């Protein structure tokens, strides 16, 4: 496995690896992605295998901009409005597949819809431009584990199964993109809370529906983002055997998602903190209450999945 700074020569190298059907870890502003040529079913099959990801769970196609997205997805004007407001950036749009789209069926898990996103990180933009076609890129972790926010996290999780890791520094936002489905009639559904707060989307779309009534969120398994340690949530006073992850005024010990109670800072710290706590070998982690406003919705969503243990 090779790690290289995400600059000129390494980007060109990465594009060549992708053209040959290989896998490249790329930095984005949300989390690191594991990129493959979205138009090449063999490359995408290899990507599913390396992640240990079930084939029913579709991938996001990463494109440079709205023009490129339109070649893959049939957007309602409401979807275009969202793209203009938030792209490039941490918004993924789900819409019917375009008739002549290039993304392969396997990447879309055979669905009639496709998820597309134009990431803002300059290295991701440069790689997509150098490659010249959509990149399928799930988070660069084994399926079900914590998403990576640094090149080192990717190396620790995927090792030699990835051909090249582009190091673009720590992910600025630290939480995956917000996923919104816009149906052919313009109705919006929030499929995954993420780095853009629901209220910022709803300012454009009006109230978003919840998944279930009509639109599927195939990847939203209840156990996900899981550290090895047991996790207890909404805890103000930890048990003696628990390591504590604080927030704002709730603090015991030195670890906190944000001492000043800032949700953006907490989002950026969340996955790295879960990894660091896990690395101590602790068996039990307790997490302070996180308000459910703004980015708190996505942080609480990830914490609940990380805490879930199948019966
Ligand atoms: O921030 C992000 O979105 C990161 C970076 C790398 O771009 N990517 C990411 O990908 O989080 P992944 O594969 O870990 O999560 C994508 C989610 C999955 O839950 C998947 O089920 C959902 O998107 N998805 C993909 N295509 C879909 C579709 N057609 N309909 C509904 N959900 C879809
Ligand atoms: Mg993921």
mmCIF file of C-alpha atoms and ligand atoms in Angstrom:
data_model
loop_
_atom_site.group_PDB
_atom_site.id
_atom_site.type_symbol
_atom_site.label_atom_id
_atom_site.label_comp_id
_atom_site.label_asym_id
_atom_site.label_seq_id
_atom_site.Cartn_x
_atom_site.Cartn_y
_atom_site.Cartn_z
ATOM 1 C CA UNK A 1 0.000 0.000 0.000
ATOM 2 C CA UNK A 2 1.269 3.451 -0.904
ATOM 3 C CA UNK A 3 0.354 6.816 0.611
ATOM 4 C CA UNK A 4 1.143 9.932 -1.419
ATOM 5 C CA UNK A 5 0.365 13.606 -0.924
ATOM 6 C CA UNK A 6 -2.661 14.426 -3.085
ATOM 7 C CA UNK A 7 -0.829 16.605 -5.621
ATOM 8 C CA UNK A 8 0.008 16.693 -9.356
ATOM 9 C CA UNK A 9 2.028 13.536 -10.059
ATOM 10 C CA UNK A 10 0.154 11.392 -7.525
ATOM 11 C CA UNK A 11 -3.207 12.506 -8.959
ATOM 12 C CA UNK A 12 -2.103 11.509 -12.474
ATOM 13 C CA UNK A 13 -0.881 8.203 -11.086
ATOM 14 C CA UNK A 14 -4.204 7.652 -9.353
ATOM 15 C CA UNK A 15 -6.127 8.292 -12.584
ATOM 16 C CA UNK A 16 -4.026 5.632 -14.354
ATOM 17 C CA UNK A 17 -4.701 3.119 -11.570
ATOM 18 C CA UNK A 18 -8.443 3.809 -11.884
ATOM 19 C CA UNK A 19 -8.327 3.393 -15.680
ATOM 20 C CA UNK A 20 -6.798 -0.061 -15.140
ATOM 21 C CA UNK A 21 -9.626 -1.029 -12.784
ATOM 22 C CA UNK A 22 -7.746 -0.398 -9.516
ATOM 23 C CA UNK A 23 -8.805 1.221 -6.253
ATOM 24 C CA UNK A 24 -7.705 4.642 -4.979
ATOM 25 C CA UNK A 25 -8.547 6.181 -1.598
ATOM 26 C CA UNK A 26 -9.363 9.857 -2.141
ATOM 27 C CA UNK A 27 -9.819 12.646 0.383
ATOM 28 C CA UNK A 28 -13.156 14.443 0.390
ATOM 29 C CA UNK A 29 -14.461 17.192 2.657
ATOM 30 C CA UNK A 30 -16.766 14.650 4.410
ATOM 31 C CA UNK A 31 -14.799 11.405 4.830
ATOM 32 C CA UNK A 32 -12.218 9.541 2.726
ATOM 33 C CA UNK A 33 -13.742 7.609 -0.192
ATOM 34 C CA UNK A 34 -12.588 4.373 -1.812
ATOM 35 C CA UNK A 35 -12.798 5.209 -5.508
ATOM 36 C CA UNK A 36 -13.241 2.942 -8.518
ATOM 37 C CA UNK A 37 -14.273 3.530 -12.140
ATOM 38 C CA UNK A 38 -18.080 3.644 -11.835
ATOM 39 C CA UNK A 39 -18.467 2.619 -15.482
ATOM 40 C CA UNK A 40 -16.407 -0.582 -15.081
ATOM 41 C CA UNK A 41 -18.357 -3.494 -13.525
ATOM 42 C CA UNK A 42 -15.175 -5.466 -12.790
ATOM 43 C CA UNK A 43 -13.606 -2.557 -10.893
ATOM 44 C CA UNK A 44 -16.861 -2.010 -8.983
ATOM 45 C CA UNK A 45 -17.132 -5.749 -8.147
ATOM 46 C CA UNK A 46 -13.586 -5.588 -6.744
ATOM 47 C CA UNK A 47 -14.568 -2.543 -4.678
ATOM 48 C CA UNK A 48 -17.578 -4.370 -3.173
ATOM 49 C CA UNK A 49 -15.321 -7.348 -2.345
ATOM 50 C CA UNK A 50 -12.634 -5.248 -0.634
ATOM 51 C CA UNK A 51 -15.194 -3.386 1.472
ATOM 52 C CA UNK A 52 -17.082 -6.593 2.285
ATOM 53 C CA UNK A 53 -20.180 -4.696 1.224
ATOM 54 C CA UNK A 54 -23.441 -6.453 0.314
ATOM 55 C CA UNK A 55 -24.288 -6.044 -3.374
ATOM 56 C CA UNK A 56 -27.759 -4.712 -2.612
ATOM 57 C CA UNK A 57 -26.198 -1.549 -1.185
ATOM 58 C CA UNK A 58 -25.605 0.952 -4.038
ATOM 59 C CA UNK A 59 -22.671 3.370 -4.337
ATOM 60 C CA UNK A 60 -22.545 7.140 -4.827
ATOM 61 C CA UNK A 61 -21.284 8.308 -8.236
ATOM 62 C CA UNK A 62 -18.906 11.248 -7.771
ATOM 63 C CA UNK A 63 -18.990 13.822 -10.570
ATOM 64 C CA UNK A 64 -17.371 17.236 -11.130
ATOM 65 C CA UNK A 65 -20.563 19.317 -11.364
ATOM 66 C CA UNK A 66 -24.255 19.585 -12.190
ATOM 67 C CA UNK A 67 -23.649 19.207 -15.934
ATOM 68 C CA UNK A 68 -21.925 15.849 -15.433
ATOM 69 C CA UNK A 69 -24.583 14.774 -12.920
ATOM 70 C CA UNK A 70 -27.327 15.405 -15.497
ATOM 71 C CA UNK A 71 -25.750 12.776 -17.763
ATOM 72 C CA UNK A 72 -26.337 10.144 -15.053
ATOM 73 C CA UNK A 73 -29.538 11.279 -13.343
ATOM 74 C CA UNK A 74 -32.877 12.708 -14.479
ATOM 75 C CA UNK A 75 -33.285 15.675 -12.163
ATOM 76 C CA UNK A 76 -36.525 17.396 -11.213
ATOM 77 C CA UNK A 77 -36.063 21.219 -11.091
ATOM 78 C CA UNK A 78 -36.121 20.931 -7.287
ATOM 79 C CA UNK A 79 -33.048 18.667 -7.411
ATOM 80 C CA UNK A 80 -31.291 21.149 -9.699
ATOM 81 C CA UNK A 81 -32.033 23.899 -7.205
ATOM 82 C CA UNK A 82 -30.414 21.868 -4.419
ATOM 83 C CA UNK A 83 -27.391 21.104 -6.599
ATOM 84 C CA UNK A 84 -26.928 24.793 -7.384
ATOM 85 C CA UNK A 85 -27.193 25.684 -3.700
ATOM 86 C CA UNK A 86 -24.838 23.021 -2.277
ATOM 87 C CA UNK A 87 -22.468 21.756 -5.004
ATOM 88 C CA UNK A 88 -19.633 21.271 -4.935
ATOM 89 C CA UNK A 89 -20.194 20.060 -1.376
ATOM 90 C CA UNK A 90 -21.549 17.481 1.064
ATOM 91 C CA UNK A 91 -24.953 16.839 -0.564
ATOM 92 C CA UNK A 92 -25.832 13.576 -2.345
ATOM 93 C CA UNK A 93 -28.897 13.599 -4.598
ATOM 94 C CA UNK A 94 -30.867 10.450 -5.435
ATOM 95 C CA UNK A 95 -32.960 10.609 -8.613
ATOM 96 C CA UNK A 96 -34.084 8.313 -11.454
ATOM 97 C CA UNK A 97 -31.184 7.082 -13.596
ATOM 98 C CA UNK A 98 -30.743 8.832 -16.932
ATOM 99 C CA UNK A 99 -31.527 6.623 -19.939
ATOM 100 C CA UNK A 100 -27.998 6.927 -21.353
ATOM 101 C CA UNK A 101 -26.053 7.098 -18.070
ATOM 102 C CA UNK A 102 -22.580 5.553 -17.986
ATOM 103 C CA UNK A 103 -22.557 4.266 -14.403
ATOM 104 C CA UNK A 104 -22.833 0.459 -14.394
ATOM 105 C CA UNK A 105 -25.812 -1.471 -12.963
ATOM 106 C CA UNK A 106 -23.711 -3.067 -10.236
ATOM 107 C CA UNK A 107 -22.741 0.356 -8.806
ATOM 108 C CA UNK A 108 -26.471 1.195 -8.641
ATOM 109 C CA UNK A 109 -27.303 -2.222 -7.148
ATOM 110 C CA UNK A 110 -29.716 -2.698 -10.028
ATOM 111 C CA UNK A 111 -32.008 0.100 -8.788
ATOM 112 C CA UNK A 112 -33.880 2.465 -11.094
ATOM 113 C CA UNK A 113 -32.379 5.393 -9.164
ATOM 114 C CA UNK A 114 -28.824 6.682 -8.780
ATOM 115 C CA UNK A 115 -27.012 8.670 -6.062
ATOM 116 C CA UNK A 116 -24.712 11.464 -7.308
ATOM 117 C CA UNK A 117 -22.486 13.975 -5.556
ATOM 118 C CA UNK A 118 -19.990 16.649 -6.609
ATOM 119 C CA UNK A 119 -17.425 16.783 -3.779
ATOM 120 C CA UNK A 120 -15.735 20.070 -2.858
ATOM 121 C CA UNK A 121 -12.284 18.845 -1.771
ATOM 122 C CA UNK A 122 -9.791 20.137 -4.366
ATOM 123 C CA UNK A 123 -7.989 16.762 -4.534
ATOM 124 C CA UNK A 124 -11.260 14.930 -5.226
ATOM 125 C CA UNK A 125 -12.127 17.520 -7.868
ATOM 126 C CA UNK A 126 -8.673 17.125 -9.443
ATOM 127 C CA UNK A 127 -8.899 13.326 -9.469
ATOM 128 C CA UNK A 128 -12.383 13.277 -11.006
ATOM 129 C CA UNK A 129 -11.229 15.756 -13.669
ATOM 130 C CA UNK A 130 -8.073 13.771 -14.451
ATOM 131 C CA UNK A 131 -10.060 10.526 -14.676
ATOM 132 C CA UNK A 132 -12.822 12.000 -16.842
ATOM 133 C CA UNK A 133 -15.711 9.722 -15.795
ATOM 134 C CA UNK A 134 -17.832 9.202 -12.659
ATOM 135 C CA UNK A 135 -16.110 7.602 -9.673
ATOM 136 C CA UNK A 136 -17.976 5.168 -7.440
ATOM 137 C CA UNK A 137 -16.754 5.937 -3.928
ATOM 138 C CA UNK A 138 -18.150 4.603 -0.678
ATOM 139 C CA UNK A 139 -16.438 5.573 2.560
ATOM 140 C CA UNK A 140 -12.981 3.923 2.604
ATOM 141 C CA UNK A 141 -13.613 1.531 5.513
ATOM 142 C CA UNK A 142 -14.612 -2.133 5.746
ATOM 143 C CA UNK A 143 -18.393 -2.412 5.686
ATOM 144 C CA UNK A 144 -19.977 -1.641 9.078
ATOM 145 C CA UNK A 145 -16.881 -0.017 10.600
ATOM 146 C CA UNK A 146 -16.095 3.604 11.461
ATOM 147 C CA UNK A 147 -15.593 5.892 8.436
ATOM 148 C CA UNK A 148 -12.045 7.257 7.888
ATOM 149 C CA UNK A 149 -11.255 10.947 8.216
ATOM 150 C CA UNK A 150 -7.485 10.684 7.618
ATOM 151 C CA UNK A 151 -5.229 8.800 5.182
ATOM 152 C CA UNK A 152 -3.821 6.893 8.176
ATOM 153 C CA UNK A 153 -7.291 5.616 9.111
ATOM 154 C CA UNK A 154 -7.654 4.237 5.572
ATOM 155 C CA UNK A 155 -4.256 2.551 5.723
ATOM 156 C CA UNK A 156 -5.069 0.962 9.090
ATOM 157 C CA UNK A 157 -8.402 -0.407 7.865
ATOM 158 C CA UNK A 158 -7.752 -1.405 4.227
ATOM 159 C CA UNK A 159 -3.976 -1.896 4.084
ATOM 160 C CA UNK A 160 -2.731 -3.500 0.877
ATOM 161 C CA UNK A 161 -6.235 -3.928 -0.533
ATOM 162 C CA UNK A 162 -6.069 -0.345 -1.812
ATOM 163 C CA UNK A 163 -3.594 0.471 -4.612
ATOM 164 C CA UNK A 164 -2.933 4.104 -3.664
ATOM 165 C CA UNK A 165 -4.028 6.365 -0.807
ATOM 166 C CA UNK A 166 -4.077 10.074 -1.628
ATOM 167 C CA UNK A 167 -3.386 12.077 1.532
ATOM 168 C CA UNK A 168 -5.332 15.345 1.513
ATOM 169 C CA UNK A 169 -5.175 15.984 5.260
ATOM 170 C CA UNK A 170 -7.936 15.435 7.826
ATOM 171 C CA UNK A 171 -11.472 15.655 6.398
ATOM 172 C CA UNK A 172 -12.805 19.143 7.118
ATOM 173 C CA UNK A 173 -16.395 18.112 7.965
ATOM 174 C CA UNK A 174 -15.891 14.576 9.295
ATOM 175 C CA UNK A 175 -19.448 13.331 8.650
ATOM 176 C CA UNK A 176 -20.794 11.779 5.444
ATOM 177 C CA UNK A 177 -22.865 13.789 2.999
ATOM 178 C CA UNK A 178 -26.561 14.429 3.562
ATOM 179 C CA UNK A 179 -28.538 12.203 1.163
ATOM 180 C CA UNK A 180 -31.778 13.577 -0.277
ATOM 181 C CA UNK A 181 -33.990 11.760 -2.784
ATOM 182 C CA UNK A 182 -36.018 13.953 -5.123
ATOM 183 C CA UNK A 183 -38.826 11.960 -6.755
ATOM 184 C CA UNK A 184 -40.104 12.647 -10.296
ATOM 185 C CA UNK A 185 -42.950 14.674 -8.741
ATOM 186 C CA UNK A 186 -40.426 16.859 -6.854
ATOM 187 C CA UNK A 187 -41.111 15.411 -3.393
ATOM 188 C CA UNK A 188 -38.005 15.255 -1.199
ATOM 189 C CA UNK A 189 -37.014 12.525 1.269
ATOM 190 C CA UNK A 190 -34.137 12.713 3.751
ATOM 191 C CA UNK A 191 -32.417 9.323 3.280
ATOM 192 C CA UNK A 192 -29.402 10.061 5.508
ATOM 193 C CA UNK A 193 -28.789 13.034 7.810
ATOM 194 C CA UNK A 194 -25.262 14.319 7.205
ATOM 195 C CA UNK A 195 -22.903 17.248 6.937
ATOM 196 C CA UNK A 196 -25.601 19.672 5.752
ATOM 197 C CA UNK A 197 -28.275 20.257 8.398
ATOM 198 C CA UNK A 198 -31.855 19.294 7.536
ATOM 199 C CA UNK A 199 -33.043 22.888 8.054
ATOM 200 C CA UNK A 200 -30.663 24.191 5.356
ATOM 201 C CA UNK A 201 -32.120 21.713 2.834
ATOM 202 C CA UNK A 202 -35.711 22.305 3.924
ATOM 203 C CA UNK A 203 -35.239 26.044 3.408
ATOM 204 C CA UNK A 204 -35.260 25.126 -0.303
ATOM 205 C CA UNK A 205 -37.457 22.021 -0.480
ATOM 206 C CA UNK A 206 -39.929 22.549 2.341
ATOM 207 C CA UNK A 207 -40.452 19.680 4.812
ATOM 208 C CA UNK A 208 -38.626 16.471 3.818
ATOM 209 C CA UNK A 209 -40.348 13.090 4.155
ATOM 210 C CA UNK A 210 -38.785 10.222 6.139
ATOM 211 C CA UNK A 211 -37.598 7.092 4.305
ATOM 212 C CA UNK A 212 -39.995 4.189 4.278
ATOM 213 C CA UNK A 213 -43.007 5.715 2.601
ATOM 214 C CA UNK A 214 -42.085 4.873 -0.963
ATOM 215 C CA UNK A 215 -38.339 5.578 -1.087
ATOM 216 C CA UNK A 216 -35.744 3.078 0.070
ATOM 217 C CA UNK A 217 -32.513 3.781 1.881
ATOM 218 C CA UNK A 218 -30.865 0.422 1.222
ATOM 219 C CA UNK A 219 -27.632 1.192 3.057
ATOM 220 C CA UNK A 220 -29.094 2.434 6.309
ATOM 221 C CA UNK A 221 -28.524 -0.714 8.349
ATOM 222 C CA UNK A 222 -29.125 -0.290 12.055
ATOM 223 C CA UNK A 223 -25.626 -1.508 13.045
ATOM 224 C CA UNK A 224 -22.965 0.660 11.411
ATOM 225 C CA UNK A 225 -20.014 2.939 12.156
ATOM 226 C CA UNK A 226 -19.276 0.417 14.872
ATOM 227 C CA UNK A 227 -16.258 0.551 17.175
ATOM 228 C CA UNK A 228 -15.416 -2.675 19.028
ATOM 229 C CA UNK A 229 -16.234 -1.180 22.414
ATOM 230 C CA UNK A 230 -19.758 -1.062 23.844
ATOM 231 C CA UNK A 231 -21.293 2.394 23.606
ATOM 232 C CA UNK A 232 -23.788 3.983 26.007
ATOM 233 C CA UNK A 233 -25.428 7.236 24.872
ATOM 234 C CA UNK A 234 -26.917 10.341 26.526
ATOM 235 C CA UNK A 235 -24.827 9.782 29.642
ATOM 236 C CA UNK A 236 -24.222 12.638 32.088
ATOM 237 C CA UNK A 237 -22.479 10.521 34.750
ATOM 238 C CA UNK A 238 -20.356 7.621 33.472
ATOM 239 C CA UNK A 239 -19.865 4.347 35.372
ATOM 240 C CA UNK A 240 -16.366 3.855 36.831
ATOM 241 C CA UNK A 241 -15.448 1.283 34.124
ATOM 242 C CA UNK A 242 -16.477 3.540 31.224
ATOM 243 C CA UNK A 243 -14.316 5.905 29.206
ATOM 244 C CA UNK A 244 -16.207 9.165 28.747
ATOM 245 C CA UNK A 245 -16.630 11.190 25.600
ATOM 246 C CA UNK A 246 -17.844 14.618 26.620
ATOM 247 C CA UNK A 247 -19.596 17.513 24.906
ATOM 248 C CA UNK A 248 -19.944 21.101 26.130
ATOM 249 C CA UNK A 249 -20.637 21.344 29.853
ATOM 250 C CA UNK A 250 -20.706 17.534 30.204
ATOM 251 C CA UNK A 251 -17.065 16.620 30.750
ATOM 252 C CA UNK A 252 -15.292 13.962 32.795
ATOM 253 C CA UNK A 253 -11.639 13.411 31.900
ATOM 254 C CA UNK A 254 -9.891 14.970 28.954
ATOM 255 C CA UNK A 255 -11.837 13.583 26.002
ATOM 256 C CA UNK A 256 -14.537 15.762 24.497
ATOM 257 C CA UNK A 257 -16.166 16.112 21.080
ATOM 258 C CA UNK A 258 -16.188 19.862 21.639
ATOM 259 C CA UNK A 259 -15.417 21.584 24.915
ATOM 260 C CA UNK A 260 -17.267 24.715 23.772
ATOM 261 C CA UNK A 261 -20.328 22.696 22.725
ATOM 262 C CA UNK A 262 -19.882 23.400 19.022
ATOM 263 C CA UNK A 263 -21.676 20.856 16.780
ATOM 264 C CA UNK A 264 -19.476 21.456 13.729
ATOM 265 C CA UNK A 265 -16.369 20.801 15.797
ATOM 266 C CA UNK A 266 -18.030 17.698 17.275
ATOM 267 C CA UNK A 267 -18.874 16.371 13.797
ATOM 268 C CA UNK A 268 -15.293 16.859 12.635
ATOM 269 C CA UNK A 269 -13.966 15.036 15.730
ATOM 270 C CA UNK A 270 -16.508 12.205 16.008
ATOM 271 C CA UNK A 271 -14.954 9.345 14.011
ATOM 272 C CA UNK A 272 -11.355 10.054 15.036
ATOM 273 C CA UNK A 273 -12.488 10.104 18.702
ATOM 274 C CA UNK A 274 -14.336 6.786 18.370
ATOM 275 C CA UNK A 275 -11.203 5.246 16.851
ATOM 276 C CA UNK A 276 -8.933 6.701 19.533
ATOM 277 C CA UNK A 277 -11.200 5.467 22.340
ATOM 278 C CA UNK A 278 -11.344 2.019 20.727
ATOM 279 C CA UNK A 279 -7.561 1.960 20.420
ATOM 280 C CA UNK A 280 -7.216 2.270 24.206
ATOM 281 C CA UNK A 281 -8.735 -1.227 24.426
ATOM 282 C CA UNK A 282 -11.589 0.086 26.572
ATOM 283 C CA UNK A 283 -14.603 -2.213 26.639
ATOM 284 C CA UNK A 284 -17.144 0.449 27.472
ATOM 285 C CA UNK A 285 -17.540 4.023 26.266
ATOM 286 C CA UNK A 286 -20.140 6.497 27.522
ATOM 287 C CA UNK A 287 -21.069 9.530 25.440
ATOM 288 C CA UNK A 288 -22.499 12.835 26.676
ATOM 289 C CA UNK A 289 -25.903 14.028 25.438
ATOM 290 C CA UNK A 290 -25.700 15.800 22.071
ATOM 291 C CA UNK A 291 -28.469 18.291 21.235
ATOM 292 C CA UNK A 292 -30.597 17.156 18.303
ATOM 293 C CA UNK A 293 -30.463 20.500 16.458
ATOM 294 C CA UNK A 294 -28.501 21.252 13.257
ATOM 295 C CA UNK A 295 -25.653 18.773 12.739
ATOM 296 C CA UNK A 296 -26.714 17.112 16.005
ATOM 297 C CA UNK A 297 -29.274 15.071 14.045
ATOM 298 C CA UNK A 298 -26.521 13.401 11.977
ATOM 299 C CA UNK A 299 -24.153 13.009 14.969
ATOM 300 C CA UNK A 300 -26.907 11.289 16.990
ATOM 301 C CA UNK A 301 -27.779 9.104 13.985
ATOM 302 C CA UNK A 302 -24.178 7.849 13.742
ATOM 303 C CA UNK A 303 -23.885 7.375 17.521
ATOM 304 C CA UNK A 304 -27.084 5.302 17.596
ATOM 305 C CA UNK A 305 -25.812 3.035 14.828
ATOM 306 C CA UNK A 306 -22.418 2.733 16.526
ATOM 307 C CA UNK A 307 -24.158 1.760 19.776
ATOM 308 C CA UNK A 308 -26.503 -0.788 18.192
ATOM 309 C CA UNK A 309 -25.803 -4.442 19.055
ATOM 310 C CA UNK A 310 -27.927 -7.067 17.324
ATOM 311 C CA UNK A 311 -29.922 -9.074 19.867
HETATM 312 O O1 LIG B 1 -19.834 11.778 2.189
HETATM 313 C C1 LIG B 1 -20.108 10.765 1.537
HETATM 314 O O2 LIG B 1 -21.245 10.570 1.044
HETATM 315 C C2 LIG B 1 -19.004 9.713 1.360
HETATM 316 C C3 LIG B 1 -17.897 10.335 0.512
HETATM 317 C C4 LIG B 1 -16.804 9.365 0.203
HETATM 318 O O3 LIG B 1 -18.444 10.873 -0.667
HETATM 319 N N1 LIG B 1 -19.512 8.523 0.761
HETATM 320 C C5 LIG B 1 -20.333 7.658 1.431
HETATM 321 O O4 LIG B 1 -20.655 6.509 0.713
HETATM 322 O O5 LIG B 1 -20.730 7.855 2.554
HETATM 323 P P1 LIG B 1 -21.282 5.217 1.395
HETATM 324 O O6 LIG B 1 -21.293 4.189 0.318
HETATM 325 O O7 LIG B 1 -20.557 4.897 2.624
HETATM 326 O O8 LIG B 1 -22.766 5.631 1.668
HETATM 327 C C6 LIG B 1 -23.645 5.855 0.568
HETATM 328 C C7 LIG B 1 -25.067 5.667 0.976
HETATM 329 C C8 LIG B 1 -25.402 4.227 1.312
HETATM 330 O O9 LIG B 1 -26.157 4.217 2.512
HETATM 331 C C9 LIG B 1 -26.265 3.793 0.124
HETATM 332 O O10 LIG B 1 -27.222 2.838 0.474
HETATM 333 C C10 LIG B 1 -26.908 5.099 -0.290
HETATM 334 O O11 LIG B 1 -25.881 6.034 -0.147
HETATM 335 N N2 LIG B 1 -27.339 5.068 -1.704
HETATM 336 C C11 LIG B 1 -26.587 4.967 -2.808
HETATM 337 N N3 LIG B 1 -27.349 4.921 -3.910
HETATM 338 C C12 LIG B 1 -28.639 5.006 -3.506
HETATM 339 C C13 LIG B 1 -29.904 4.991 -4.165
HETATM 340 N N4 LIG B 1 -30.015 4.877 -5.487
HETATM 341 N N5 LIG B 1 -31.016 5.089 -3.397
HETATM 342 C C14 LIG B 1 -30.932 5.219 -2.050
HETATM 343 N N6 LIG B 1 -29.753 5.226 -1.360
HETATM 344 C C15 LIG B 1 -28.634 5.108 -2.078
HETATM 345 MG MG1 LIG B 2 -20.067 4.269 4.546
#
